[in-house]
mmCIF file of C-alpha atoms in Angstrom:
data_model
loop_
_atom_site.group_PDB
_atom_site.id
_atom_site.type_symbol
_atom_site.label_atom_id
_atom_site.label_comp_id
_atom_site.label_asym_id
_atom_site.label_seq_id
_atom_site.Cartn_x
_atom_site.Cartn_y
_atom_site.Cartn_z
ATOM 1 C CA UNK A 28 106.735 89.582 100.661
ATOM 2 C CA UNK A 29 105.915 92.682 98.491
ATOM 3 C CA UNK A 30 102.995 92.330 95.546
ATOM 4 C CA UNK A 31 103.637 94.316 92.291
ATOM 5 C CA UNK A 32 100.284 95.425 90.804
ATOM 6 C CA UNK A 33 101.366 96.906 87.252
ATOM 7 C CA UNK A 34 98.669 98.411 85.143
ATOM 8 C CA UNK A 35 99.245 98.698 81.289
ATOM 9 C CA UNK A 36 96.839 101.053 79.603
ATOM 10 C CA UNK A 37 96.543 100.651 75.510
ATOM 11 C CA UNK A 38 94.170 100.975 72.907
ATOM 12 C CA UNK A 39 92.017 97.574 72.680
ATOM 13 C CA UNK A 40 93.377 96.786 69.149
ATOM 14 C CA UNK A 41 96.931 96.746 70.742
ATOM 15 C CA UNK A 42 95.458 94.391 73.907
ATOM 16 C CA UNK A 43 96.183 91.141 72.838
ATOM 17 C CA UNK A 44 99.697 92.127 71.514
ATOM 18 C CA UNK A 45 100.686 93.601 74.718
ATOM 19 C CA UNK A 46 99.243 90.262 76.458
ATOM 20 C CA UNK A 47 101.399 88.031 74.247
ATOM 21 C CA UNK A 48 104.386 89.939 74.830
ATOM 22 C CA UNK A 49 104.130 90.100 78.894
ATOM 23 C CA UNK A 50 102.947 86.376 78.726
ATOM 24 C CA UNK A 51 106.603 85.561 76.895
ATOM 25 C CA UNK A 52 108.451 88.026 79.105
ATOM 26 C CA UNK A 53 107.054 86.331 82.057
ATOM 27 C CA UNK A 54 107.158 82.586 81.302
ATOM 28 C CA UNK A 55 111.119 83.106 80.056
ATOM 29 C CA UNK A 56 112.554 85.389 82.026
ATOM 30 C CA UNK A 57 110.326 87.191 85.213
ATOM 31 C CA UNK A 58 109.440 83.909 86.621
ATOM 32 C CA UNK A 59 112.732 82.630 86.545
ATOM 33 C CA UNK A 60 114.384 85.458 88.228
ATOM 34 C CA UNK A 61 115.626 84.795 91.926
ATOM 35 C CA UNK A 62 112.727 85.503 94.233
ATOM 36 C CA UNK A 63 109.851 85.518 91.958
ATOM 37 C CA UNK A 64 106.597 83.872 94.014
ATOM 38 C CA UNK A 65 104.093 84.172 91.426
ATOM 39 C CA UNK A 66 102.158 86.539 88.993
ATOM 40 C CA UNK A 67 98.849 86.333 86.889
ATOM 41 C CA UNK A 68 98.078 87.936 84.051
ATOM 42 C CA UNK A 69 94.762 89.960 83.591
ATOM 43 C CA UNK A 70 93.116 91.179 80.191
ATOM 44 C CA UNK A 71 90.556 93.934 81.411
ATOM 45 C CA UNK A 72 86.981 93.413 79.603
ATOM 46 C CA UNK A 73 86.969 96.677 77.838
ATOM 47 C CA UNK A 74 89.631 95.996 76.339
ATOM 48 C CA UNK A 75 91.870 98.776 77.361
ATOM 49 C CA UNK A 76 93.975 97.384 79.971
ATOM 50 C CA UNK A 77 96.598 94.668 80.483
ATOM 51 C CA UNK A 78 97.308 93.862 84.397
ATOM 52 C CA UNK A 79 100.046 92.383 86.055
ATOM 53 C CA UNK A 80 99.730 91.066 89.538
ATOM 54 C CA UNK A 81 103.613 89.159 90.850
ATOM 55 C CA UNK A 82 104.384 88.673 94.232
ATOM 56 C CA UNK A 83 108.210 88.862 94.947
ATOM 57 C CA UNK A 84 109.656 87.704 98.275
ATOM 58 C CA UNK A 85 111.427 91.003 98.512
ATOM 59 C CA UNK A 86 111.618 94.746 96.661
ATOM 60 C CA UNK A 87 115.504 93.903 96.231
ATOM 61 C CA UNK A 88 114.685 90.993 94.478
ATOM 62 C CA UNK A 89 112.135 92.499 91.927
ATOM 63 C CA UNK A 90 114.998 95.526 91.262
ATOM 64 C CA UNK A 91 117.512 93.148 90.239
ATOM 65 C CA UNK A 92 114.641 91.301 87.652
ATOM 66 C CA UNK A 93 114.237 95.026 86.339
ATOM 67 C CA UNK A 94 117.750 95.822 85.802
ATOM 68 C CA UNK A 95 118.759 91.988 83.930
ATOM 69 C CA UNK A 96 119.125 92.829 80.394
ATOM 70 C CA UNK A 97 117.836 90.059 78.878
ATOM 71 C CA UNK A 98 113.960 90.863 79.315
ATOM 72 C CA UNK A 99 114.534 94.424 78.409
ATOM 73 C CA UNK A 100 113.767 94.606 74.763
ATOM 74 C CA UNK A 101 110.390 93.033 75.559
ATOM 75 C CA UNK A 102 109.641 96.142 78.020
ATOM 76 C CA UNK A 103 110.923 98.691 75.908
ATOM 77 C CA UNK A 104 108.825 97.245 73.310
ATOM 78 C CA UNK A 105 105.427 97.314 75.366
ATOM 79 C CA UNK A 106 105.958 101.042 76.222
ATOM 80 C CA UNK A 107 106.274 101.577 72.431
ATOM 81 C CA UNK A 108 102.509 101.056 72.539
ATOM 82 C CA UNK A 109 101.430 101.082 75.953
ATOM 83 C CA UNK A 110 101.449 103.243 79.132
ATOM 84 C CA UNK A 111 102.730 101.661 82.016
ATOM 85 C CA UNK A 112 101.873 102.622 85.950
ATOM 86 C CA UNK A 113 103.396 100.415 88.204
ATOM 87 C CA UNK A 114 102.605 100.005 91.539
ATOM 88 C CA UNK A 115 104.525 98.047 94.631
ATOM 89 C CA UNK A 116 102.248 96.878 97.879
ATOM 90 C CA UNK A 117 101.704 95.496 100.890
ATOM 91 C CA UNK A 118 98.927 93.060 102.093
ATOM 92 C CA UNK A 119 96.306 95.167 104.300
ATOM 93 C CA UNK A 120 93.740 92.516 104.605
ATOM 94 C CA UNK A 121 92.031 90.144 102.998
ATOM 95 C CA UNK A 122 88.144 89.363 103.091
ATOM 96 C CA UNK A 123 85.887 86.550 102.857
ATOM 97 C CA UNK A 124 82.109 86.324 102.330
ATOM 98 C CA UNK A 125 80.291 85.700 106.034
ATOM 99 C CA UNK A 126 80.372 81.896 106.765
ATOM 100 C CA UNK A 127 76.729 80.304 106.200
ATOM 101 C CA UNK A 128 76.474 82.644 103.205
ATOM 102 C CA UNK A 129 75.530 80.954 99.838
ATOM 103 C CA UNK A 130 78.816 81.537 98.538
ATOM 104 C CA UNK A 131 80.622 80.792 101.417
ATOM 105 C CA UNK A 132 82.283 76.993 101.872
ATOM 106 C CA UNK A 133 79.932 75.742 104.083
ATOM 107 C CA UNK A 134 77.407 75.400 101.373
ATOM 108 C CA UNK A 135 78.677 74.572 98.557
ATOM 109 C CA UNK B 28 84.500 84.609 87.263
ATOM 110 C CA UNK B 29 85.584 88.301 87.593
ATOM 111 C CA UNK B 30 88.363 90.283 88.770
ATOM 112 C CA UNK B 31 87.672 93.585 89.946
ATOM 113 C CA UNK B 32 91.612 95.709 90.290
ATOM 114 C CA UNK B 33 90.473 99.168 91.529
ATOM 115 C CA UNK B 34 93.356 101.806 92.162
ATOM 116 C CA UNK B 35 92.817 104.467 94.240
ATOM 117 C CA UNK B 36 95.168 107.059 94.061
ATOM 118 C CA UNK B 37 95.725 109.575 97.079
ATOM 119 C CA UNK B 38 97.668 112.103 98.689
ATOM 120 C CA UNK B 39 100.122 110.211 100.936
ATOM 121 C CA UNK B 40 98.799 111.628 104.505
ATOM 122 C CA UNK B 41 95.914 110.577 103.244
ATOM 123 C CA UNK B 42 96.307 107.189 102.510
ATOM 124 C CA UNK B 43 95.790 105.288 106.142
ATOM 125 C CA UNK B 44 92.024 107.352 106.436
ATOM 126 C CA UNK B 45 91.735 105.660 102.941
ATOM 127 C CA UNK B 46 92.588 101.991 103.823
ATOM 128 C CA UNK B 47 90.370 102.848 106.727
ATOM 129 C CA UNK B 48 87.148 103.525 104.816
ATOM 130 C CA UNK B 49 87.489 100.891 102.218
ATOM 131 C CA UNK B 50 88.044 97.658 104.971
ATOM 132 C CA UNK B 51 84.892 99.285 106.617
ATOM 133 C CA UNK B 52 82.785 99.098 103.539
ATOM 134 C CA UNK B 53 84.224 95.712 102.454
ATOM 135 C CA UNK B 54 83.475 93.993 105.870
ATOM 136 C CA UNK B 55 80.822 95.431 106.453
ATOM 137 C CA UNK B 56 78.893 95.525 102.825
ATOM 138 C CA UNK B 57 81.094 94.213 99.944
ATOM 139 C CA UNK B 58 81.929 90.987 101.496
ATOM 140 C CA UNK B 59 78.031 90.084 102.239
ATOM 141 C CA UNK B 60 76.946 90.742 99.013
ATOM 142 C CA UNK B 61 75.678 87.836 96.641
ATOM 143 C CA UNK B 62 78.248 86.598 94.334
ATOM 144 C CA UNK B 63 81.459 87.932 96.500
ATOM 145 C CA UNK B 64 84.201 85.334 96.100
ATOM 146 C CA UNK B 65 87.109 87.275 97.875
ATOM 147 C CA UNK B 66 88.926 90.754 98.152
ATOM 148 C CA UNK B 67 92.574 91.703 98.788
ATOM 149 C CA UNK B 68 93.089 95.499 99.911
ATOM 150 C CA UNK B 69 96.968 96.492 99.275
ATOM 151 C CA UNK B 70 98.689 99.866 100.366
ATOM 152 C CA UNK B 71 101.237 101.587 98.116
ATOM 153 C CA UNK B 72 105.029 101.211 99.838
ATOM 154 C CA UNK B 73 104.929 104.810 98.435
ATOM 155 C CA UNK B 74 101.845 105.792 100.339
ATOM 156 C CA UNK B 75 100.272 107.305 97.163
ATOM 157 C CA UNK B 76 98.023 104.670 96.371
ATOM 158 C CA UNK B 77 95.805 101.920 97.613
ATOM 159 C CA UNK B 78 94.305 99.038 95.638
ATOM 160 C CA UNK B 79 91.316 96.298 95.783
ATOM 161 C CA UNK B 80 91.577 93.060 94.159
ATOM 162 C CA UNK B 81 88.493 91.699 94.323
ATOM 163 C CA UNK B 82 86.917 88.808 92.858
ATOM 164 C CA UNK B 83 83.505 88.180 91.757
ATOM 165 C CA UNK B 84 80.499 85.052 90.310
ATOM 166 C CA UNK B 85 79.702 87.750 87.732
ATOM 167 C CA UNK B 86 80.018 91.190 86.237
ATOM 168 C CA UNK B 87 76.126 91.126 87.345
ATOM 169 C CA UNK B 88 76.832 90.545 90.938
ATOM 170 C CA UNK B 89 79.091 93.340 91.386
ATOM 171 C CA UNK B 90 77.209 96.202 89.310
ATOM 172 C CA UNK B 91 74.502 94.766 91.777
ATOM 173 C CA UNK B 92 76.415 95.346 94.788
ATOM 174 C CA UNK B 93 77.818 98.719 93.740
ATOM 175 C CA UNK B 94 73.983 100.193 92.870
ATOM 176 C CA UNK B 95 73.184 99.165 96.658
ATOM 177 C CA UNK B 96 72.452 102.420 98.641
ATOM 178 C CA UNK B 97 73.869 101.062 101.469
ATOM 179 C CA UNK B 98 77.805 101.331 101.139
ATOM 180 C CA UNK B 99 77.283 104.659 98.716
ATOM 181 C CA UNK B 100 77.970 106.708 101.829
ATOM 182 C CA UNK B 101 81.458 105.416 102.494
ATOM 183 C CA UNK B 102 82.541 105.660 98.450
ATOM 184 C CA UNK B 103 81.322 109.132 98.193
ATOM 185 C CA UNK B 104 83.248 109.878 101.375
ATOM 186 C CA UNK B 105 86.383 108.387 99.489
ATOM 187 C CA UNK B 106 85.661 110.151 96.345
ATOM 188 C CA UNK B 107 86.019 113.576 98.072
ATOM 189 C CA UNK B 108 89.915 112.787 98.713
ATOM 190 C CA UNK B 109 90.809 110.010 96.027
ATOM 191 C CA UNK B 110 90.944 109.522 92.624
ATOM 192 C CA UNK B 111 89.206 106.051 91.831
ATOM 193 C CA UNK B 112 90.178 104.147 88.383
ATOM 194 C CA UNK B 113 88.629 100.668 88.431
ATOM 195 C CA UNK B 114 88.881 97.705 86.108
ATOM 196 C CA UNK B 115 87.210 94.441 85.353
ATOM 197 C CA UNK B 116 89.126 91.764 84.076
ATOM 198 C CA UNK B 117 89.383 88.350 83.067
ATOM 199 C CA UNK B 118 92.474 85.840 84.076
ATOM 200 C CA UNK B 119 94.608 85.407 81.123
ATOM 201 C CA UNK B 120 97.177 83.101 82.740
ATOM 202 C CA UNK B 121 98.881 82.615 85.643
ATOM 203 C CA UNK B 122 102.748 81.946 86.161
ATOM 204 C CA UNK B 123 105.057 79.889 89.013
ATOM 205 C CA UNK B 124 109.023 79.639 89.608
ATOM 206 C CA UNK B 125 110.265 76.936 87.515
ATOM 207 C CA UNK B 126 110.292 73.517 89.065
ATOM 208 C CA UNK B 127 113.413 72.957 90.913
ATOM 209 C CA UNK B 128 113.921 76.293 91.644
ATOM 210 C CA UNK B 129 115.329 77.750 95.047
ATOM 211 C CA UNK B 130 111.863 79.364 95.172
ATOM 212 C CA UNK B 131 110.228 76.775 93.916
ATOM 213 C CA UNK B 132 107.983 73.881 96.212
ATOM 214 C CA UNK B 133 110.790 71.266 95.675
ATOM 215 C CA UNK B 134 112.974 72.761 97.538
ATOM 216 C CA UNK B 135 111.219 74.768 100.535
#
């Protein structure tokens, strides 16, 4: 499994327009593309950033997504008004709080 | 809730001394601070960046946590060979394969 962390940069007037597109790009074609796990979609709080987190079962399958045709005109028209720097992962490690801690599951 | 997605961008020999530092300050003082729900840490399959998806109770509880003396050691020490661009964000939306998908639950 391979997680795509994809980090659009605009001006905050642009935000939610950049939001509405990747929502629509992702709910008609991304997420029915072969090998799509899941993604969430992140609106920063300054307003200046748009972020994309997918997981894909493999980078083979996230290539082919990129080269179908269909969602193309949606990307093309994000970068008209957006920067895009993608980035493609693997899982380190994840963390929890300590058990016992106030946050943690055993008291809440 | 918060989502903290801070990209660190390095030199590629550089990268595993990186990964290194920031699981040592998450374990051992991110994680036990008040308001920590959970963090990710991801490396780059490029080995030029790594990245912390973290999330928090409250924008308050993680400018709290990053004003603690404690763990200021280890991000200075990062600082002096990576270039740090967080973000805070909320969750816009979140996607899955289409029911009845090969990738989807019904099937697996």
């Amino acid at each position: 499994m391979i997680t795509m962390i994809n980090v659009f940069t605009v001006d905050p007037p642009n935000q939610q327009r950049l939001v509405d597109l990747l929502a629509r790009a992702t709910n008609e074609f991304v997420r029915r593309a072969p090998g799509f796990v899941s993604a969430t979609l992140h609106r920063s709080i300054d307003g200046s950033k748009v972020t994309m987190h997918a997981q894909w079962r493999s980078i083979e399958d996230y290539e082919t997504m990129r080269a179908d045709p269909e969602p193309l005109p949606l990307f093309k028209e994000a970068l008209t008004f957006a920067r895009f720097d993608p980035g493609m992962y693997e899982v380190v490690r994840t963390f929890s709080p300590p058990e016992g801690s106030a946050e943690g599951p055993s008291l809440t």
